[in-house]
Amino acid sequence: MGEPRAPRWCVIGRAGGEGDEDRLGAVDVFADGRRSAEIPIPEGGLAEFIAARETGPGEERGTADGRAAAGSHAPRWVWHDTAARYPALLAEGVRVGRCHDLRLCHQILRFLSLVPHGADRLDDERWNAPPEIVEAGEPQHGDDGAPALFELETEASPRAAAEPRGVPDTLADALLEFDRQRSLVGALEQSGRLALLLAAESAGALVAAELTAAGVPWDELEHDRILTEALGSRPPTGAKPSEMLALGEEVRRELGDSGANLDSPPKLLRALRAAGIEATSTSRWELAEYEHPAIAPLLRYKKLARLLSANGWAWLEEWVSGGRYRPVYIPGGVVTGRWASSGGGALQIPRQLRPALRADPGWVLVSADVSQLEPRVLAAMSGDRAMAAAGRGSDLYAGLVERGVVETRQEAKIAMLGAMYGSTTGESGRLVPRLRRAFPAAMGLVDAAASTGEQGGVVSTWLGRCSPPPGREWREIQAAATLPGASRRDEELARRIARERGRFTRNFVVQGTAAEWALAWMAELRGRLAAFEPVSAASAAGASGPLFARRPHLAFFLHDEVIVHAPQRYAEEVEAAVRASAEAAGRTLFGESPVDFPLDLRSAERATKD
DNA sequence: AACAGTTGCGCG
DNA sequence: AAAGCGCGCAACTGTT
């Protein structure tokens, strides 16, 4: 498709050598492998350069309203690190349709290249650096009036002020790496899955930057109300809120120890034992086992202490401003391919605070999560028809009960988690054999992954992300245990860490494939949302920035859940788009599989869960 | 005073 | 005390 003369890719990178840090250049790469000469990009002109090409011929020029041509003419942008490049573009109101993130793709391909296929390895270690985190922020203007977009906000958010990492960003490096990656994929690829994975991973990088730029609409007053209701009114910095003080006094009174320190686990443990509570740790799981009048207030104290330190007023001040919470996501930050986050704890927002996620006036939050994503992914990967059938309704766990695999929904859940995590003891270990009987194909897949891992092998997700090989220490312990002079301790250690690795690889294939499904879901949804007609300026969202104020946009992502911030009038269309994207994700990964991926979907002003 | 390591708990 | 995977973060402890 597309015009024969239109470049398929456009590689962006730093053009000059020493002293030329800001000069950028581009090289077009065509489908037949031909390359253009280097196209110089004037200083500060990247946004304009890209905007012009994202808008196809005959279309209105300028993308201040974010109207990206959905890829008909625009090339796929190839750059070293989306996290380093894209926030500045977004801040200038330029959206990108597709990209190829060399750093993320390198991370995927480097483990893959350990598989003996005879292809060239990607052995340029410089590409293995962690992402360069750049705050989106408002464009800052330097002395010369030019936007200094890459300046780090050292004071506002210290975590984002990490030193720029050593990923090469010159055009020459990018072209070389891009060639290596393409030839490696070409040599290894038979199914097209790997290309799909690289595209999905890169799309995820775009989504992550856009999520930070758009922010989560956050009701600071509601957050404050939740805190005040639980903790008492806000205390001066460093002081404890009244509710914690009162509970602390109650605990100390019940323990008969007026000096007991509840904030130090070792000291608390000593105080508990002095009061006759023979606990071995201070975790709430263990404390809840003991009958003592100090336990209840202590558990409440710990709950409040957690709320205060993790998401208290200090957090609110640091991470929420102008009605937006802007977490930093790290695509591919987890070995399995899941996203991680850095700063602000985006992936740990407690349910208690969900009511603080609140749409702007005239807008709604469309929240969707996938029911039992990981078991469904396992059913699809393994082609287990019985398991697919059990998941045909909206609740796979209920399907297990209906089929008499287990007696209760709770048992179904425990058994399924145990199967995917590799539990061998307790109730979970007891129930797993039933699944093995009912779903031999699915269980065979995870059991094989565990076995491969125990033997030091590499496993891979559905699209081909490989688990890291075992480290030197692991191999040495295994080797030592097989030596003639090995002690029982050596053997037990080797056995134990082999089993641990087996549980890791067992879960890797499922968790990693679920992450791929989620990427495909978001990539599809991102495209669909960008195609909505913008609403009038009068109905624009307050603090969403030029690209997101007038269209539905992704606002939050959490492994198997997305939240879209949308103008009220689009609520139903957005729900349909979210559903259609989930169906498309299933087809993209698994083709015409009998497994479906039902969503729990709701639109409301607030994102309350359950 | 700055650092790494541990504990405990929030999320999926 | 999580039996069983993957994370991030704050606070405390013990070192340098």
XYZ file of C-alpha atoms (C1' of nucleotides) in Angstrom:
638
model
C 0.000 0.000 0.000
C 0.984 3.645 -0.106
C 2.748 5.419 -2.896
C 5.676 3.534 -4.326
C 7.931 6.491 -3.789
C 6.930 7.171 -0.208
C 9.601 6.107 2.283
C 8.536 3.330 4.594
C 10.803 4.422 7.404
C 12.464 7.655 8.391
C 15.461 7.358 10.680
C 16.083 10.291 13.002
C 19.286 10.975 14.873
C 21.882 13.456 15.935
C 23.650 14.572 12.803
C 26.837 16.243 13.813
C 29.877 15.245 15.781
C 31.378 17.008 18.774
C 29.936 20.400 19.516
C 27.014 19.761 17.204
C 24.814 18.145 19.809
C 21.568 19.737 18.778
C 21.731 19.287 15.037
C 19.476 16.522 13.841
C 19.233 14.719 10.578
C 16.942 12.250 8.905
C 17.418 9.492 6.360
C 14.511 8.001 4.447
C 14.537 4.270 3.945
C 12.400 2.760 1.208
C 10.741 -0.618 1.039
C 13.386 -1.906 -1.365
C 16.154 -0.865 1.015
C 17.224 2.276 -0.833
C 18.133 5.230 1.329
C 17.917 8.940 0.767
C 20.773 11.285 1.400
C 20.859 12.793 4.863
C 18.188 15.429 5.299
C 19.323 18.135 7.702
C 16.763 19.204 10.270
C 17.137 22.776 11.438
C 17.763 23.351 15.104
C 14.538 22.974 17.046
C 12.802 21.959 13.848
C 12.075 18.294 14.507
C 8.457 18.872 15.495
C 7.781 20.796 12.325
C 9.643 18.247 10.205
C 7.600 15.384 11.588
C 4.310 17.284 11.579
C 4.690 18.008 7.875
C 5.164 14.329 7.083
C 2.485 13.033 9.418
C 0.052 15.101 7.383
C -0.408 13.486 4.026
C -0.374 15.390 0.707
C -3.614 17.254 0.148
C -4.389 17.267 3.828
C -4.415 20.308 5.926
C -0.927 21.109 7.085
C -0.022 21.477 10.708
C -1.086 19.090 13.377
C -1.720 21.409 16.248
C -5.086 19.757 16.592
C -3.384 16.414 16.552
C -4.902 15.300 13.316
C -2.429 12.671 12.297
C -2.893 10.932 8.996
C -3.332 7.370 10.133
C -0.201 6.164 8.476
C -1.243 6.209 4.839
C 1.699 8.337 3.820
C 3.637 8.973 6.979
C 6.738 6.852 7.478
C 7.388 4.833 10.575
C 9.752 7.003 12.605
C 12.890 5.192 13.645
C 14.673 6.666 16.608
C 16.860 5.536 19.446
C 14.571 6.147 22.368
C 10.952 7.262 22.304
C 11.129 8.369 25.941
C 13.924 10.778 25.031
C 12.385 12.168 21.857
C 8.608 12.048 21.973
C 7.668 14.117 25.053
C 9.078 17.256 23.441
C 7.084 16.624 20.286
C 3.910 16.108 22.286
C 4.558 19.323 24.157
C 4.632 21.076 20.788
C 1.365 19.456 19.815
C 2.761 16.893 17.403
C 1.501 13.334 17.494
C 3.266 10.484 15.773
C 1.433 7.635 14.082
C 4.001 4.851 14.266
C 7.586 4.439 15.351
C 10.351 1.899 15.739
C 12.086 2.274 19.095
C 15.611 0.986 18.550
C 16.428 0.671 22.227
C 13.330 -1.329 23.134
C 13.609 -3.513 20.061
C 17.254 -4.136 20.815
C 16.335 -5.327 24.286
C 13.947 -7.849 22.803
C 16.318 -8.995 20.092
C 19.433 -9.383 22.188
C 18.085 -12.332 24.178
C 16.514 -13.739 21.072
C 19.872 -13.720 19.343
C 21.151 -16.185 21.922
C 18.910 -18.780 20.374
C 21.104 -20.694 17.934
C 19.738 -19.686 14.579
C 23.013 -18.731 12.993
C 22.007 -15.113 12.603
C 24.299 -12.256 13.504
C 24.154 -11.248 17.092
C 23.326 -7.748 18.198
C 26.488 -7.282 20.153
C 26.599 -3.514 20.512
C 26.256 -3.284 24.282
C 25.688 0.452 24.199
C 22.086 -0.149 23.199
C 21.352 -1.980 26.405
C 21.168 1.168 28.510
C 17.988 1.927 30.419
C 15.589 4.516 29.004
C 16.338 8.160 29.130
C 13.575 9.694 31.167
C 12.590 13.150 30.108
C 9.798 15.082 31.694
C 7.176 16.307 29.309
C 6.404 19.542 31.107
C 5.732 22.866 29.494
C 8.179 23.966 26.848
C 10.834 26.025 28.561
C 12.418 28.904 26.776
C 16.110 29.531 26.946
C 17.956 32.819 26.576
C 17.703 32.776 22.826
C 13.956 32.314 22.948
C 14.194 28.811 21.509
C 12.367 26.141 23.437
C 14.707 24.194 25.674
C 12.580 21.121 25.659
C 15.016 18.635 26.990
C 15.775 20.460 30.179
C 15.132 18.342 33.181
C 13.027 19.615 36.020
C 15.438 18.793 38.746
C 13.479 20.336 41.576
C 9.942 19.457 40.669
C 10.591 15.788 40.297
C 13.992 14.548 41.318
C 13.440 11.032 40.063
C 13.044 12.196 36.508
C 16.334 14.040 36.643
C 18.410 10.950 36.063
C 21.617 11.417 34.114
C 21.113 10.931 30.403
C 22.065 7.343 29.680
C 24.550 6.094 27.184
C 22.247 4.945 24.398
C 23.805 6.104 21.125
C 21.655 8.674 19.416
C 23.611 9.647 16.340
C 22.041 9.135 12.956
C 24.908 6.875 11.914
C 24.425 4.655 14.963
C 20.689 4.543 14.407
C 21.055 3.518 10.767
C 23.565 0.823 11.640
C 21.437 -0.575 14.457
C 18.280 -0.418 12.355
C 19.975 -2.426 9.598
C 21.173 -5.015 12.081
C 17.732 -5.354 13.597
C 16.039 -5.715 10.229
C 18.462 -8.321 9.002
C 18.199 -10.243 12.268
C 14.416 -10.239 12.121
C 14.556 -11.185 8.463
C 16.804 -14.126 9.232
C 14.819 -15.400 12.196
C 11.305 -14.577 11.226
C 8.992 -17.139 9.782
C 5.632 -16.253 11.219
C 5.585 -12.470 11.318
C 5.163 -12.569 15.076
C 8.479 -10.965 15.853
C 7.780 -8.007 13.599
C 4.434 -7.704 15.331
C 6.107 -7.738 18.729
C 8.540 -4.987 17.757
C 5.705 -2.883 16.365
C 3.596 -3.442 19.481
C 6.486 -2.631 21.793
C 7.178 0.588 19.876
C 3.502 1.543 19.875
C 3.567 1.000 23.629
C 6.401 3.485 23.913
C 4.265 6.067 22.127
C 1.311 5.305 24.384
C 3.456 5.649 27.500
C 4.699 9.094 26.512
C 1.178 10.160 25.583
C -0.201 8.924 28.907
C 2.293 11.058 30.776
C 1.589 14.052 28.572
C -2.178 13.741 28.943
C -2.121 12.833 32.627
C -4.804 11.227 34.743
C -7.577 13.696 35.561
C -7.302 13.898 39.326
C -9.655 15.433 41.840
C -7.326 16.894 44.440
C -10.179 17.921 46.724
C -11.589 14.404 46.709
C -8.153 13.011 47.460
C -7.800 15.423 50.369
C -11.263 14.455 51.575
C -10.355 10.755 51.552
C -7.157 11.466 53.459
C -8.885 13.665 56.001
C -11.656 11.181 56.591
C -9.174 8.387 57.247
C -6.361 10.225 58.989
C -7.804 13.426 60.400
C -6.989 16.851 59.096
C -3.626 17.473 57.549
C -0.876 17.782 60.173
C 2.166 20.034 59.887
C 5.020 18.460 57.948
C 6.693 15.742 59.958
C 3.872 15.421 62.465
C 1.520 12.483 62.555
C -2.161 12.954 61.816
C -4.554 12.788 64.750
C -6.056 9.436 63.883
C -2.645 7.768 63.794
C -1.697 9.383 67.109
C -4.865 8.108 68.742
C -4.422 4.583 67.408
C -0.777 4.619 68.448
C -1.757 5.515 72.002
C -4.340 2.750 72.067
C -1.809 0.175 70.879
C 0.762 1.273 73.454
C -1.849 1.170 76.199
C -2.958 -2.340 75.247
C 0.632 -3.499 75.076
C 1.380 -1.894 78.416
C 4.413 -0.219 76.860
C 4.177 3.551 76.735
C 7.350 3.850 74.693
C 6.637 1.276 72.007
C 7.680 2.393 68.541
C 5.183 1.226 65.942
C 7.162 2.440 62.962
C 10.185 0.236 63.420
C 9.510 -3.435 62.717
C 12.297 -4.766 64.974
C 11.283 -2.543 67.894
C 7.615 -3.276 67.385
C 8.319 -6.984 67.303
C 10.151 -6.764 70.633
C 7.271 -4.829 72.161
C 4.755 -7.394 70.898
C 6.728 -10.288 72.287
C 7.115 -8.525 75.631
C 3.322 -8.305 75.709
C 2.995 -12.027 75.096
C 2.358 -12.003 71.344
C 4.766 -14.586 69.984
C 4.925 -13.214 66.456
C 7.988 -13.749 64.274
C 7.365 -10.762 62.035
C 5.167 -7.693 62.078
C 3.435 -8.302 58.789
C -0.309 -8.008 58.965
C -0.761 -11.568 57.702
C 0.863 -12.933 60.764
C -0.441 -10.370 63.241
C -4.007 -11.089 62.195
C -3.571 -14.610 63.582
C -3.201 -13.421 67.142
C -5.972 -12.602 69.571
C -4.937 -9.583 71.546
C -6.627 -6.213 72.094
C -3.581 -4.440 70.641
C -3.829 -6.199 67.270
C -6.899 -4.496 65.797
C -5.733 -0.922 66.435
C -2.223 -1.860 65.315
C -3.471 -3.162 61.980
C -5.522 -0.012 61.524
C -2.479 2.072 62.410
C -0.383 0.275 59.817
C -3.051 0.773 57.188
C -3.135 4.494 57.852
C 0.649 4.768 57.982
C 0.802 3.173 54.559
C -1.804 5.529 53.130
C 0.001 8.546 54.548
C 3.475 7.624 53.391
C 2.571 6.233 49.982
C -0.257 8.514 48.846
C -0.589 11.215 51.466
C -0.534 14.974 51.113
C 3.158 14.968 50.206
C 2.464 12.632 47.297
C -0.412 14.801 46.204
C 1.826 17.854 46.152
C 4.644 16.152 44.339
C 2.707 14.281 41.685
C -0.540 16.096 41.053
C -0.757 19.580 39.656
C -3.349 21.431 37.693
C -5.807 18.580 38.065
C -3.527 15.994 36.467
C -1.505 13.132 37.900
C 1.387 12.435 35.551
C 3.122 9.184 36.328
C 6.163 8.048 34.376
C 5.721 4.669 32.741
C 8.632 2.474 31.679
C 7.544 0.332 28.724
C 9.279 -3.016 28.678
C 10.593 -2.270 32.165
C 9.803 -5.769 33.422
C 11.596 -8.838 31.999
C 8.280 -10.325 30.949
C 7.488 -7.269 28.845
C 5.133 -5.702 31.288
C 5.506 -2.014 31.920
C 7.135 -0.732 35.046
C 6.793 2.759 36.415
C 9.196 5.212 37.908
C 8.082 7.807 40.355
C 4.585 8.383 41.541
C 3.788 4.711 41.902
C 1.482 4.627 38.904
C 1.003 0.890 39.098
C 0.221 0.868 42.806
C -2.531 3.436 43.162
C -4.637 1.950 45.968
C -8.264 1.172 45.302
C -9.104 3.438 48.182
C -8.039 6.403 46.043
C -9.917 5.428 42.895
C -12.686 7.975 43.526
C -10.060 10.695 43.091
C -9.772 9.793 39.413
C -12.374 12.124 38.062
C -13.283 13.320 34.590
C -13.269 16.999 33.701
C -16.683 18.698 33.523
C -18.566 17.433 30.498
C -16.203 14.462 30.166
C -16.330 10.873 31.401
C -13.887 8.164 32.334
C -14.392 5.003 30.346
C -12.795 2.250 32.417
C -12.220 -1.225 31.086
C -10.464 -4.253 32.415
C -10.118 -7.709 30.933
C -11.630 -10.536 32.915
C -9.025 -13.191 33.762
C -6.615 -12.107 31.055
C -3.801 -14.502 31.930
C -5.786 -17.757 31.993
C -7.478 -16.777 28.742
C -4.143 -16.038 27.142
C -2.945 -19.443 28.301
C -6.000 -21.099 26.780
C -5.370 -19.351 23.475
C -1.623 -20.096 23.397
C -2.100 -23.747 24.134
C -5.155 -24.142 21.934
C -6.898 -25.795 24.874
C -10.465 -26.091 23.613
C -11.882 -27.210 26.942
C -10.420 -24.198 28.679
C -11.589 -21.892 25.894
C -15.089 -23.299 26.332
C -14.952 -22.740 30.096
C -14.162 -19.090 29.448
C -16.930 -18.585 26.914
C -19.088 -16.599 29.332
C -17.772 -13.499 31.024
C -16.349 -15.345 34.023
C -13.851 -18.115 33.388
C -13.773 -19.060 37.062
C -17.529 -19.578 37.072
C -17.047 -21.692 33.949
C -14.743 -23.989 35.892
C -17.368 -24.456 38.577
C -20.097 -25.128 36.015
C -17.969 -27.846 34.466
C -17.400 -29.454 37.825
C -13.632 -28.912 37.770
C -13.817 -27.358 41.215
C -16.623 -26.630 43.670
C -16.460 -22.873 44.163
C -15.360 -19.784 42.297
C -12.800 -19.073 44.976
C -11.309 -22.531 44.473
C -11.196 -21.937 40.730
C -9.240 -18.753 41.234
C -6.781 -20.288 43.676
C -6.261 -23.312 41.430
C -5.704 -21.208 38.338
C -3.253 -18.865 40.002
C -1.469 -21.862 41.465
C -1.207 -23.387 37.996
C 0.294 -20.272 36.489
C 2.595 -19.491 39.412
C 3.705 -23.054 40.060
C 2.450 -23.618 43.567
C 2.933 -27.099 44.983
C 1.670 -26.873 48.535
C -1.442 -25.901 50.422
C -4.922 -25.625 48.979
C -3.591 -24.349 45.695
C -1.195 -27.259 45.245
C -4.017 -29.639 46.083
C -6.335 -28.175 43.416
C -3.870 -27.877 40.529
C -4.038 -31.604 39.601
C -7.726 -31.154 38.834
C -6.832 -28.530 36.266
C -4.216 -30.840 34.828
C -6.959 -33.395 34.221
C -9.496 -30.914 32.855
C -7.123 -28.835 30.722
C -4.203 -31.021 29.679
C -3.100 -28.814 26.794
C -2.977 -25.625 28.856
C -1.252 -27.293 31.778
C 1.124 -29.033 29.430
C 2.269 -25.676 28.127
C 3.079 -24.167 31.523
C 4.556 -27.417 32.827
C 6.863 -27.552 29.809
C 7.914 -23.943 30.373
C 8.735 -24.771 33.993
C 10.713 -27.814 32.992
C 12.719 -25.843 30.430
C 13.487 -23.219 33.038
C 14.573 -25.746 35.653
C 17.060 -27.126 33.175
C 18.495 -23.691 32.474
C 16.741 -23.215 29.157
C 15.164 -20.157 27.584
C 11.406 -19.871 27.049
C 9.522 -17.422 24.915
C 6.191 -15.653 24.814
C 3.682 -16.118 22.015
C 5.191 -13.305 19.951
C 8.748 -14.319 20.738
C 10.058 -12.349 23.690
C 12.616 -14.618 25.298
C 13.288 -15.069 28.964
C 16.788 -14.094 30.026
C 19.155 -17.056 30.231
C 20.255 -18.118 33.703
C 23.079 -16.087 35.183
C 26.589 -17.249 35.889
C 25.912 -17.866 39.578
C 22.896 -20.057 38.810
C 24.879 -22.185 36.364
C 27.777 -22.514 38.782
C 25.510 -23.739 41.560
C 23.943 -26.294 39.227
C 27.358 -27.429 38.041
C 28.696 -27.694 41.601
C 25.786 -29.895 42.623
C 26.613 -32.505 40.013
C 30.259 -32.749 41.028
C 31.298 -35.946 42.818
C 32.105 -34.135 46.054
C 28.829 -32.235 46.227
C 27.223 -32.092 49.651
C 23.548 -32.491 50.412
C 23.411 -28.766 50.984
C 24.844 -28.124 47.526
C 22.257 -30.399 45.990
C 19.377 -28.891 47.930
C 20.423 -25.383 46.994
C 20.723 -26.324 43.340
C 17.348 -28.020 43.426
C 15.700 -25.073 45.135
C 16.996 -22.423 42.738
C 16.207 -24.668 39.777
C 12.595 -24.846 40.989
C 12.545 -21.099 41.520
C 13.690 -20.567 37.967
C 11.090 -23.042 36.774
C 8.353 -21.011 38.456
C 9.739 -17.898 36.807
C 9.770 -19.355 33.282
C 6.364 -20.986 33.882
C 4.878 -17.620 34.663
C 6.988 -15.774 32.078
C 5.237 -17.277 29.070
C 1.797 -16.374 30.417
C 2.515 -12.991 31.956
C 4.581 -11.988 28.935
C 1.945 -13.013 26.412
C -0.711 -11.220 28.436
C 1.469 -8.116 28.250
C 1.612 -8.535 24.467
C -2.151 -8.810 24.286
C -2.447 -5.607 26.316
C 0.002 -3.800 24.018
C -1.966 -4.870 20.973
C -5.163 -3.710 22.673
C -3.753 -0.281 23.467
C -2.067 0.169 20.104
C -5.356 -0.496 18.368
C -7.333 1.689 20.736
C -4.847 4.536 20.411
C -5.407 4.607 16.685
C -9.165 4.504 16.994
C -9.276 7.314 19.550
C -7.094 9.542 17.391
C -9.665 9.284 14.617
C -12.453 10.916 16.648
C -13.627 14.299 15.456
C -12.376 16.889 17.941
C -14.985 18.592 20.089
C -15.334 22.362 20.148
C -12.864 24.423 22.090
C -15.673 25.264 24.488
C -16.000 21.582 25.432
C -12.260 21.024 25.728
C -10.756 19.282 28.733
C -9.069 21.590 31.180
C -5.485 20.467 31.559
C -4.885 17.952 28.831
C -2.634 19.925 26.534
C -3.167 20.674 22.860
C -3.267 17.072 21.684
C -5.657 15.666 24.230
C -8.019 18.468 25.198
C -10.507 17.872 22.419
C -10.436 14.158 21.736
C -10.922 11.013 23.753
C -7.518 9.861 24.932
C -5.943 7.126 27.001
C -5.433 8.344 30.551
C -4.332 5.301 32.534
C -2.997 1.803 32.024
C -2.443 -1.005 34.505
C -1.475 -4.379 32.996
C -4.981 -5.493 32.017
C -6.929 -2.294 32.475
C -7.262 1.005 30.642
C -9.041 4.240 31.407
C -10.022 6.605 28.598
C -10.869 10.228 29.282
C -13.564 11.178 26.812
C -16.055 13.929 26.077
C -19.408 12.837 27.490
C -21.042 12.694 24.096
C -18.524 10.135 22.887
C -18.941 7.762 25.832
C -20.787 5.073 23.913
C -18.602 5.300 20.838
C -15.512 5.066 23.000
C -16.882 2.010 24.775
C -17.438 0.440 21.379
C -13.894 1.338 20.348
C -12.488 -0.228 23.525
C -14.439 -3.418 22.852
C -13.522 -3.530 19.188
C -9.869 -3.017 20.091
C -9.956 -5.967 22.484
C -11.423 -8.157 19.761
C -8.805 -6.930 17.329
C -6.034 -7.679 19.846
C -7.254 -11.253 20.194
C -7.304 -11.717 16.433
C -3.953 -10.026 15.934
C -2.244 -12.410 18.333
C -4.190 -15.617 17.983
C -6.099 -15.395 14.715
C -9.470 -17.115 14.766
C -9.073 -18.588 18.222
C -12.090 -19.850 20.156
C -10.894 -17.870 23.164
C -12.605 -14.567 23.793
C -11.485 -11.671 25.973
C -14.536 -10.163 27.638
C -14.236 -6.746 29.194
C -15.673 -5.278 32.326
C -16.571 -1.834 31.027
C -18.174 1.243 32.583
C -18.391 4.960 31.939
C -18.707 7.376 34.807
C -17.496 10.674 36.092
C -15.359 8.783 38.599
C -13.331 5.633 38.185
C -14.519 3.633 41.136
C -13.638 -0.005 40.996
C -16.168 -2.699 41.913
C 25.640 12.429 55.536
C 25.233 9.129 52.117
C 24.720 4.507 50.836
C 22.887 -0.375 50.399
C 20.017 -3.862 52.280
C 15.709 -5.340 54.516
C 10.890 -5.144 55.659
C 6.248 -4.419 54.655
C 2.504 -3.349 51.647
C 0.261 -1.359 47.533
C -0.890 -3.031 42.520
C -1.681 -6.754 38.547
C 2.993 -15.708 56.573
C 1.777 -15.497 51.720
C 1.609 -21.561 50.095
C 2.961 -19.206 44.338
C 4.765 -14.985 39.651
C 6.007 -9.874 38.380
C 6.802 -5.061 40.146
C 7.787 0.270 43.093
C 8.152 2.828 47.047
C 8.864 4.545 51.836
C 10.787 3.853 56.150
C 14.027 1.839 59.066
C 18.607 -0.412 60.039
C 23.190 -0.867 59.783
C 27.110 0.310 57.583
C 30.757 3.473 55.453
